[in-house]
PDB file of C-alpha atoms in Angstrom:
ATOM      1  CA  MET L   1      18.372  -4.770  -0.076  1.00 93.00           C
ATOM      2  CA  ASN L   2      19.244  -3.168   3.241  1.00 94.00           C
ATOM      3  CA  PRO L   3      17.674   0.057   4.576  1.00 94.00           C
ATOM      4  CA  SER L   4      20.489   2.246   3.251  1.00 94.00           C
ATOM      5  CA  GLN L   5      20.052   0.847  -0.243  1.00 96.00           C
ATOM      6  CA  LEU L   6      16.304   1.455  -0.163  1.00 96.00           C
ATOM      7  CA  GLU L   7      16.848   4.955   1.201  1.00 94.00           C
ATOM      8  CA  ALA L   8      19.098   5.788  -1.753  1.00 96.00           C
ATOM      9  CA  ARG L   9      16.357   4.728  -4.157  1.00 97.00           C
ATOM     10  CA  LEU L  10      13.749   6.721  -2.239  1.00 96.00           C
ATOM     11  CA  ASN L  11      15.930   9.821  -2.276  1.00 95.00           C
ATOM     12  CA  ALA L  12      16.396   9.511  -6.034  1.00 97.00           C
ATOM     13  CA  ALA L  13      12.627   9.824  -6.621  1.00 97.00           C
ATOM     14  CA  ALA L  14      10.885  13.091  -7.417  1.00 96.00           C
ATOM     15  CA  ASP L  15       8.831  14.549  -4.582  1.00 95.00           C
ATOM     16  CA  GLY L  16       5.144  13.635  -4.610  1.00 95.00           C
ATOM     17  CA  THR L  17       5.448  10.773  -7.114  1.00 97.00           C
ATOM     18  CA  TRP L  18       4.619   7.097  -6.817  1.00 97.00           C
ATOM     19  CA  ALA L  19       8.343   6.331  -6.916  1.00 98.00           C
ATOM     20  CA  GLU L  20       8.792   8.364  -3.725  1.00 97.00           C
ATOM     21  CA  MET L  21       6.608   5.773  -1.977  1.00 96.00           C
ATOM     22  CA  VAL L  22       8.705   2.691  -2.835  1.00 97.00           C
ATOM     23  CA  GLY L  23      11.885   3.917  -4.537  1.00 97.00           C
ATOM     24  CA  THR L  24      13.206   4.157  -8.076  1.00 98.00           C
ATOM     25  CA  ASP L  25      14.392   1.509 -10.519  1.00 97.00           C
ATOM     26  CA  TRP L  26      11.722  -1.154 -10.101  1.00 98.00           C
ATOM     27  CA  GLU L  27      10.627  -3.100 -13.170  1.00 98.00           C
ATOM     28  CA  PHE L  28       6.988  -3.044 -12.086  1.00 98.00           C
ATOM     29  CA  TYR L  29       4.973  -0.397 -10.196  1.00 98.00           C
ATOM     30  CA  ALA L  30       1.357  -0.829  -9.164  1.00 98.00           C
ATOM     31  CA  ARG L  31      -1.432   0.226  -6.860  1.00 97.00           C
ATOM     32  CA  ILE L  32      -3.353  -2.569  -5.172  1.00 96.00           C
ATOM     33  CA  LEU L  33      -6.728  -0.921  -4.734  1.00 96.00           C
ATOM     34  CA  HIS L  34      -8.582  -1.469  -1.461  1.00 94.00           C
ATOM     35  CA  PRO L  35     -12.141  -2.516  -2.272  1.00 95.00           C
ATOM     36  CA  ALA L  36     -15.296  -0.857  -1.098  1.00 94.00           C
ATOM     37  CA  HIS L  37     -17.777  -3.132   0.674  1.00 93.00           C
ATOM     38  CA  ASP L  38     -21.473  -3.899   0.405  1.00 93.00           C
ATOM     39  CA  THR L  39     -22.200  -4.834   4.014  1.00 90.00           C
ATOM     40  CA  LEU L  40     -25.933  -5.204   3.353  1.00 86.00           C
ATOM     41  CA  HIS L  41     -25.321  -8.276   1.184  1.00 82.00           C
ATOM     42  CA  GLY L  42     -22.854 -10.397   3.140  1.00 83.00           C
ATOM     43  CA  ASP L  43     -20.001  -7.872   3.189  1.00 83.00           C
ATOM     44  CA  ARG L  44     -19.429  -8.283  -0.533  1.00 90.00           C
ATOM     45  CA  THR L  45     -16.289  -6.594  -1.860  1.00 92.00           C
ATOM     46  CA  VAL L  46     -16.814  -4.049  -4.633  1.00 95.00           C
ATOM     47  CA  SER L  47     -13.948  -3.262  -6.996  1.00 96.00           C
ATOM     48  CA  TRP L  48     -13.027   0.217  -8.149  1.00 96.00           C
ATOM     49  CA  GLN L  49     -13.412  -0.866 -11.772  1.00 96.00           C
ATOM     50  CA  SER L  50     -16.987  -2.041 -11.249  1.00 95.00           C
ATOM     51  CA  ILE L  51     -17.802   1.345  -9.701  1.00 95.00           C
ATOM     52  CA  ALA L  52     -16.024   3.134 -12.548  1.00 96.00           C
ATOM     53  CA  ASP L  53     -17.990   1.125 -15.115  1.00 95.00           C
ATOM     54  CA  THR L  54     -21.271   2.475 -13.782  1.00 93.00           C
ATOM     55  CA  ARG L  55     -19.917   6.004 -14.322  1.00 93.00           C
ATOM     56  CA  ASN L  56     -18.515   5.306 -17.816  1.00 94.00           C
ATOM     57  CA  ILE L  57     -14.901   5.636 -16.622  1.00 94.00           C
ATOM     58  CA  ARG L  58     -12.652   3.288 -18.597  1.00 90.00           C
ATOM     59  CA  THR L  59      -9.191   3.672 -17.047  1.00 92.00           C
ATOM     60  CA  ILE L  60      -8.576   3.977 -13.325  1.00 94.00           C
ATOM     61  CA  SER L  61      -4.813   3.502 -12.855  1.00 91.00           C
ATOM     62  CA  ASP L  62      -4.100   7.150 -12.020  1.00 90.00           C
ATOM     63  CA  ARG L  63      -7.532   8.129 -10.751  1.00 95.00           C
ATOM     64  CA  SER L  64      -8.335   8.986  -7.145  1.00 96.00           C
ATOM     65  CA  TRP L  65     -11.176   7.396  -5.194  1.00 96.00           C
ATOM     66  CA  PHE L  66     -13.158  10.626  -5.626  1.00 95.00           C
ATOM     67  CA  GLU L  67     -12.691  10.551  -9.404  1.00 96.00           C
ATOM     68  CA  VAL L  68     -13.774   6.922  -9.594  1.00 96.00           C
ATOM     69  CA  SER L  69     -16.696   6.989  -7.169  1.00 95.00           C
ATOM     70  CA  GLY L  70     -17.780  10.642  -7.117  1.00 93.00           C
ATOM     71  CA  THR L  71     -17.597  10.562  -3.296  1.00 92.00           C
ATOM     72  CA  ARG L  72     -14.901  11.832  -0.944  1.00 91.00           C
ATOM     73  CA  LEU L  73     -13.140   9.686   1.610  1.00 91.00           C
ATOM     74  CA  HIS L  74     -14.064   9.967   5.284  1.00 88.00           C
ATOM     75  CA  GLN L  75     -17.321  11.842   4.607  1.00 86.00           C
ATOM     76  CA  GLY L  76     -19.661   8.966   5.500  1.00 81.00           C
ATOM     77  CA  GLU L  77     -20.982   8.795   1.956  1.00 83.00           C
ATOM     78  CA  LYS L  78     -22.385   5.720   0.203  1.00 87.00           C
ATOM     79  CA  GLY L  79     -22.693   4.635  -3.411  1.00 88.00           C
ATOM     80  CA  GLU L  80     -25.192   2.627  -5.409  1.00 87.00           C
ATOM     81  CA  GLN L  81     -23.165  -0.595  -5.089  1.00 89.00           C
ATOM     82  CA  TRP L  82     -21.476  -0.076  -1.733  1.00 93.00           C
ATOM     83  CA  ASP L  83     -22.072   1.331   1.725  1.00 92.00           C
ATOM     84  CA  ALA L  84     -18.554   1.116   3.211  1.00 92.00           C
ATOM     85  CA  GLU L  85     -15.702   2.988   1.550  1.00 93.00           C
ATOM     86  CA  PRO L  86     -12.191   1.526   1.094  1.00 93.00           C
ATOM     87  CA  THR L  87      -9.929   1.384   4.123  1.00 89.00           C
ATOM     88  CA  VAL L  88      -6.720   3.413   4.227  1.00 88.00           C
ATOM     89  CA  GLY L  89      -3.248   2.387   5.347  1.00 81.00           C
ATOM     90  CA  ALA L  90      -2.563  -0.968   6.965  1.00 74.00           C
ATOM     91  CA  SER L  91      -5.270  -1.040   9.641  1.00 66.00           C
ATOM     92  CA  GLY L  92      -8.183  -3.263   8.651  1.00 68.00           C
ATOM     93  CA  ASN L  93      -6.696  -3.562   5.181  1.00 71.00           C
ATOM     94  CA  SER L  94      -8.616  -6.418   3.560  1.00 76.00           C
ATOM     95  CA  ILE L  95      -6.095  -6.985   0.761  1.00 87.00           C
ATOM     96  CA  ILE L  96      -3.135  -7.698   3.074  1.00 85.00           C
ATOM     97  CA  PRO L  97      -3.874 -11.449   3.575  1.00 86.00           C
ATOM     98  CA  ASP L  98      -4.070 -12.076  -0.179  1.00 89.00           C
ATOM     99  CA  LEU L  99      -1.008  -9.915  -0.797  1.00 91.00           C
ATOM    100  CA  MET L 100       1.022 -11.842   1.791  1.00 88.00           C
ATOM    101  CA  THR L 101      -0.141 -15.149   0.290  1.00 88.00           C
ATOM    102  CA  THR L 102       1.400 -14.040  -3.005  1.00 90.00           C
ATOM    103  CA  LEU L 103       4.626 -12.791  -1.427  1.00 89.00           C
ATOM    104  CA  ARG L 104       5.159 -16.066   0.407  1.00 85.00           C
ATOM    105  CA  LYS L 105       5.498 -17.795  -2.987  1.00 84.00           C
ATOM    106  CA  ILE L 106       8.745 -15.919  -3.595  1.00 83.00           C
ATOM    107  CA  GLU L 107      12.053 -17.328  -2.401  1.00 75.00           C
ATOM    108  CA  GLY L 108      13.595 -15.557   0.564  1.00 73.00           C
ATOM    109  CA  SER L 109      12.964 -15.663   4.271  1.00 73.00           C
ATOM    110  CA  LYS L 110      13.924 -12.209   5.532  1.00 90.00           C
ATOM    111  CA  ALA L 111      12.251  -8.832   5.286  1.00 94.00           C
ATOM    112  CA  TYR L 112      12.414  -5.370   6.780  1.00 95.00           C
ATOM    113  CA  LEU L 113       9.416  -3.623   8.316  1.00 93.00           C
ATOM    114  CA  GLY L 114       9.239   0.136   8.781  1.00 92.00           C
ATOM    115  CA  GLU L 115       6.496   1.355  11.141  1.00 89.00           C
ATOM    116  CA  PHE L 116       5.009   4.837  11.404  1.00 85.00           C
ATOM    117  CA  ASP L 117       2.790   4.983  14.467  1.00 64.00           C
ATOM    118  CA  GLY L 118       1.328   8.468  14.071  1.00 66.00           C
ATOM    119  CA  ALA L 119       4.040  10.198  16.073  1.00 56.00           C
ATOM    120  CA  GLU L 120       5.653  13.361  14.750  1.00 50.00           C
ATOM    121  CA  SER L 121       8.318  12.589  12.169  1.00 43.00           C
ATOM    122  CA  SER L 122      10.631  15.011  13.983  1.00 47.00           C
ATOM    123  CA  ASP L 123      11.015  12.587  16.914  1.00 51.00           C
ATOM    124  CA  GLU L 124      14.757  13.251  17.006  1.00 57.00           C
ATOM    125  CA  GLN L 125      15.509  11.410  20.255  1.00 55.00           C
ATOM    126  CA  ARG L 126      14.003   8.137  19.097  1.00 57.00           C
ATOM    127  CA  ALA L 127      15.584   8.622  15.677  1.00 54.00           C
ATOM    128  CA  THR L 128      19.038   8.522  17.257  1.00 59.00           C
ATOM    129  CA  GLU L 129      18.239   5.347  19.207  1.00 63.00           C
ATOM    130  CA  ALA L 130      16.589   3.120  16.596  1.00 75.00           C
ATOM    131  CA  PRO L 131      17.192   2.357  12.902  1.00 87.00           C
ATOM    132  CA  ASN L 132      14.870   4.462  10.794  1.00 88.00           C
ATOM    133  CA  ILE L 133      14.175   5.687   7.310  1.00 89.00           C
ATOM    134  CA  LEU L 134      12.291   8.660   5.845  1.00 89.00           C
ATOM    135  CA  VAL L 135       9.587   7.806   3.332  1.00 91.00           C
ATOM    136  CA  SER L 136       7.436  10.608   1.888  1.00 88.00           C
ATOM    137  CA  HIS L 137       8.464  12.890   4.776  1.00 85.00           C
ATOM    138  CA  ARG L 138       7.470  10.364   7.471  1.00 86.00           C
ATOM    139  CA  ARG L 139       9.943   8.590   9.718  1.00 87.00           C
ATOM    140  CA  TYR L 140       9.554   4.813   9.839  1.00 90.00           C
ATOM    141  CA  PHE L 141      11.315   2.774  12.511  1.00 91.00           C
ATOM    142  CA  ILE L 142      12.816  -0.426  11.137  1.00 93.00           C
ATOM    143  CA  SER L 143      12.906  -4.026  12.311  1.00 92.00           C
ATOM    144  CA  GLU L 144      14.341  -7.031  10.496  1.00 93.00           C
ATOM    145  CA  MET L 145      12.212 -10.173  10.665  1.00 92.00           C
ATOM    146  CA  THR L 146      11.156 -13.344   8.914  1.00 91.00           C
ATOM    147  CA  LEU L 147       8.312 -13.321   6.409  1.00 87.00           C
ATOM    148  CA  GLU L 148       6.200 -15.208   8.939  1.00 86.00           C
ATOM    149  CA  GLN L 149       6.782 -12.492  11.557  1.00 89.00           C
ATOM    150  CA  LEU L 150       6.064  -9.814   8.959  1.00 87.00           C
ATOM    151  CA  ASP L 151       2.805 -11.539   8.024  1.00 84.00           C
ATOM    152  CA  GLN L 152       1.663 -11.626  11.652  1.00 83.00           C
ATOM    153  CA  THR L 153       2.587  -7.993  12.274  1.00 83.00           C
ATOM    154  CA  VAL L 154       0.944  -6.380   9.259  1.00 80.00           C
ATOM    155  CA  GLN L 155      -2.252  -8.383   9.810  1.00 75.00           C
ATOM    156  CA  ASN L 156      -2.511  -7.468  13.485  1.00 71.00           C
ATOM    157  CA  GLU L 157      -5.812  -5.579  13.720  1.00 64.00           C
ATOM    158  CA  ASP L 158      -4.937  -4.328  17.209  1.00 65.00           C
ATOM    159  CA  ARG L 159      -2.365  -1.970  15.689  1.00 60.00           C
ATOM    160  CA  TRP L 160      -4.826   0.620  14.371  1.00 55.00           C
ATOM    161  CA  GLY L 161      -3.478   3.813  12.865  1.00 58.00           C
ATOM    162  CA  PHE L 162      -0.239   2.381  11.560  1.00 72.00           C
ATOM    163  CA  SER L 163       1.417   2.986   8.224  1.00 83.00           C
ATOM    164  CA  TYR L 164       3.877   0.362   7.067  1.00 89.00           C
ATOM    165  CA  VAL L 165       6.696   0.198   4.571  1.00 94.00           C
ATOM    166  CA  PHE L 166       8.040  -3.314   4.181  1.00 94.00           C
ATOM    167  CA  TRP L 167      10.445  -4.860   1.735  1.00 96.00           C
ATOM    168  CA  ALA L 168      12.292  -8.084   0.951  1.00 95.00           C
ATOM    169  CA  SER L 169      15.962  -8.224   1.894  1.00 94.00           C
ATOM    170  CA  SER L 170      16.393 -10.029  -1.449  1.00 93.00           C
ATOM    171  CA  GLY L 171      15.372  -6.832  -3.239  1.00 95.00           C
ATOM    172  CA  ASP L 172      12.413  -8.425  -5.034  1.00 95.00           C
ATOM    173  CA  TRP L 173       9.699  -6.071  -3.754  1.00 96.00           C
ATOM    174  CA  CYS L 174       8.884  -3.043  -1.634  1.00 97.00           C
ATOM    175  CA  ILE L 175       5.398  -2.183  -0.352  1.00 96.00           C
ATOM    176  CA  ASN L 176       3.957   0.981   1.147  1.00 95.00           C
ATOM    177  CA  ALA L 177       0.657   0.889   3.064  1.00 91.00           C
ATOM    178  CA  ASP L 178       0.327   4.613   3.733  1.00 91.00           C
ATOM    179  CA  ILE L 179      -2.296   5.818   6.215  1.00 87.00           C
ATOM    180  CA  ASP L 180      -3.583   8.437   3.757  1.00 90.00           C
ATOM    181  CA  LEU L 181      -4.137   6.135   0.782  1.00 93.00           C
ATOM    182  CA  PRO L 182      -6.986   3.718  -0.052  1.00 94.00           C
ATOM    183  CA  SER L 183      -4.484   1.619  -1.979  1.00 95.00           C
ATOM    184  CA  THR L 184      -1.282  -0.250  -1.209  1.00 94.00           C
ATOM    185  CA  ILE L 185       1.685   0.693  -3.395  1.00 96.00           C
ATOM    186  CA  ILE L 186       4.248  -1.807  -4.657  1.00 97.00           C
ATOM    187  CA  GLY L 187       7.483  -1.639  -6.582  1.00 98.00           C
ATOM    188  CA  CYS L 188       8.870  -5.034  -7.574  1.00 97.00           C
ATOM    189  CA  THR L 189      10.463  -7.265 -10.171  1.00 96.00           C
ATOM    190  CA  SER L 190       8.486  -8.268 -13.244  1.00 97.00           C
ATOM    191  CA  SER L 191       8.117 -11.821 -11.935  1.00 95.00           C
ATOM    192  CA  VAL L 192       6.553 -10.601  -8.683  1.00 96.00           C
ATOM    193  CA  GLY L 193       4.323  -8.239 -10.648  1.00 97.00           C
ATOM    194  CA  ASN L 194       3.073 -11.128 -12.793  1.00 96.00           C
ATOM    195  CA  LEU L 195       2.194 -13.105  -9.656  1.00 95.00           C
ATOM    196  CA  LEU L 196       0.178 -10.162  -8.373  1.00 96.00           C
ATOM    197  CA  LEU L 197      -1.652  -9.728 -11.673  1.00 96.00           C
ATOM    198  CA  ALA L 198      -2.519 -13.445 -11.616  1.00 95.00           C
ATOM    199  CA  ASN L 199      -4.156 -13.160  -8.185  1.00 94.00           C
ATOM    200  CA  ASP L 200      -7.801 -12.506  -9.046  1.00 93.00           C
ATOM    201  CA  ARG L 201      -8.547 -11.567  -5.427  1.00 93.00           C
ATOM    202  CA  LEU L 202      -6.446  -8.406  -5.826  1.00 96.00           C
ATOM    203  CA  GLU L 203      -7.321  -5.385  -7.959  1.00 96.00           C
ATOM    204  CA  VAL L 204      -3.880  -4.485  -9.284  1.00 97.00           C
ATOM    205  CA  VAL L 205      -3.431  -1.483 -11.592  1.00 97.00           C
ATOM    206  CA  ARG L 206      -0.068  -0.577 -13.044  1.00 97.00           C
ATOM    207  CA  ILE L 207       1.198   2.969 -12.546  1.00 97.00           C
ATOM    208  CA  SER L 208       4.003   5.131 -13.902  1.00 97.00           C
ATOM    209  CA  PRO L 209       6.579   5.868 -11.161  1.00 97.00           C
ATOM    210  CA  ASP L 210       6.968   9.511 -12.186  1.00 97.00           C
ATOM    211  CA  HIS L 211       3.229  10.299 -11.987  1.00 96.00           C
ATOM    212  CA  PRO L 212       1.879  12.169  -8.939  1.00 96.00           C
ATOM    213  CA  VAL L 213       0.382  10.271  -6.012  1.00 96.00           C
ATOM    214  CA  ARG L 214      -3.407  10.183  -6.042  1.00 92.00           C
ATOM    215  CA  ALA L 215      -5.556   9.155  -3.091  1.00 90.00           C
TER     216      ALA L 215
END
């Protein structure tokens, strides 16, 4: 799937929906929830579901972090089980290593990486000089690379503040690590989705593509 093909699927999605993040027509859509952390007890990860259970919340697929935890992001708040809230975007994203481990099990050696570095999306001069794509009203500048290069780039902790959209040239998956979300969004084939669900180090919740994005 080349950038033009992904762009067509993005443009076909309704504004403000999960499908707008990764495109239409995937067999499987999910949020991979970024865990909270209990740094007082060995930096233990704390799942959203375990937090929801303490508040008698049964389903979390479409719920925001505030609805699950009762606390708002970026307010310096703490919960009973955790003292560090989930990260947002790609920077310091603790689920990325386990996600990439799963993706490397899939055949295919090439991928595309779109990077949003915090610059204004109306950067018209750069947009005429480099391949780019609009995702949820942000302009991402695109590079083609191997999966190994992609792995190194998205796990580079020196690149703080970045949002990434990356997808397999084979068309098996597309991932959005948006700087405003405490979850990583994926659209993929059913076989890739099953691999993600089988990875017990990831908290994967299925979502409906036409539902509104929730932080």
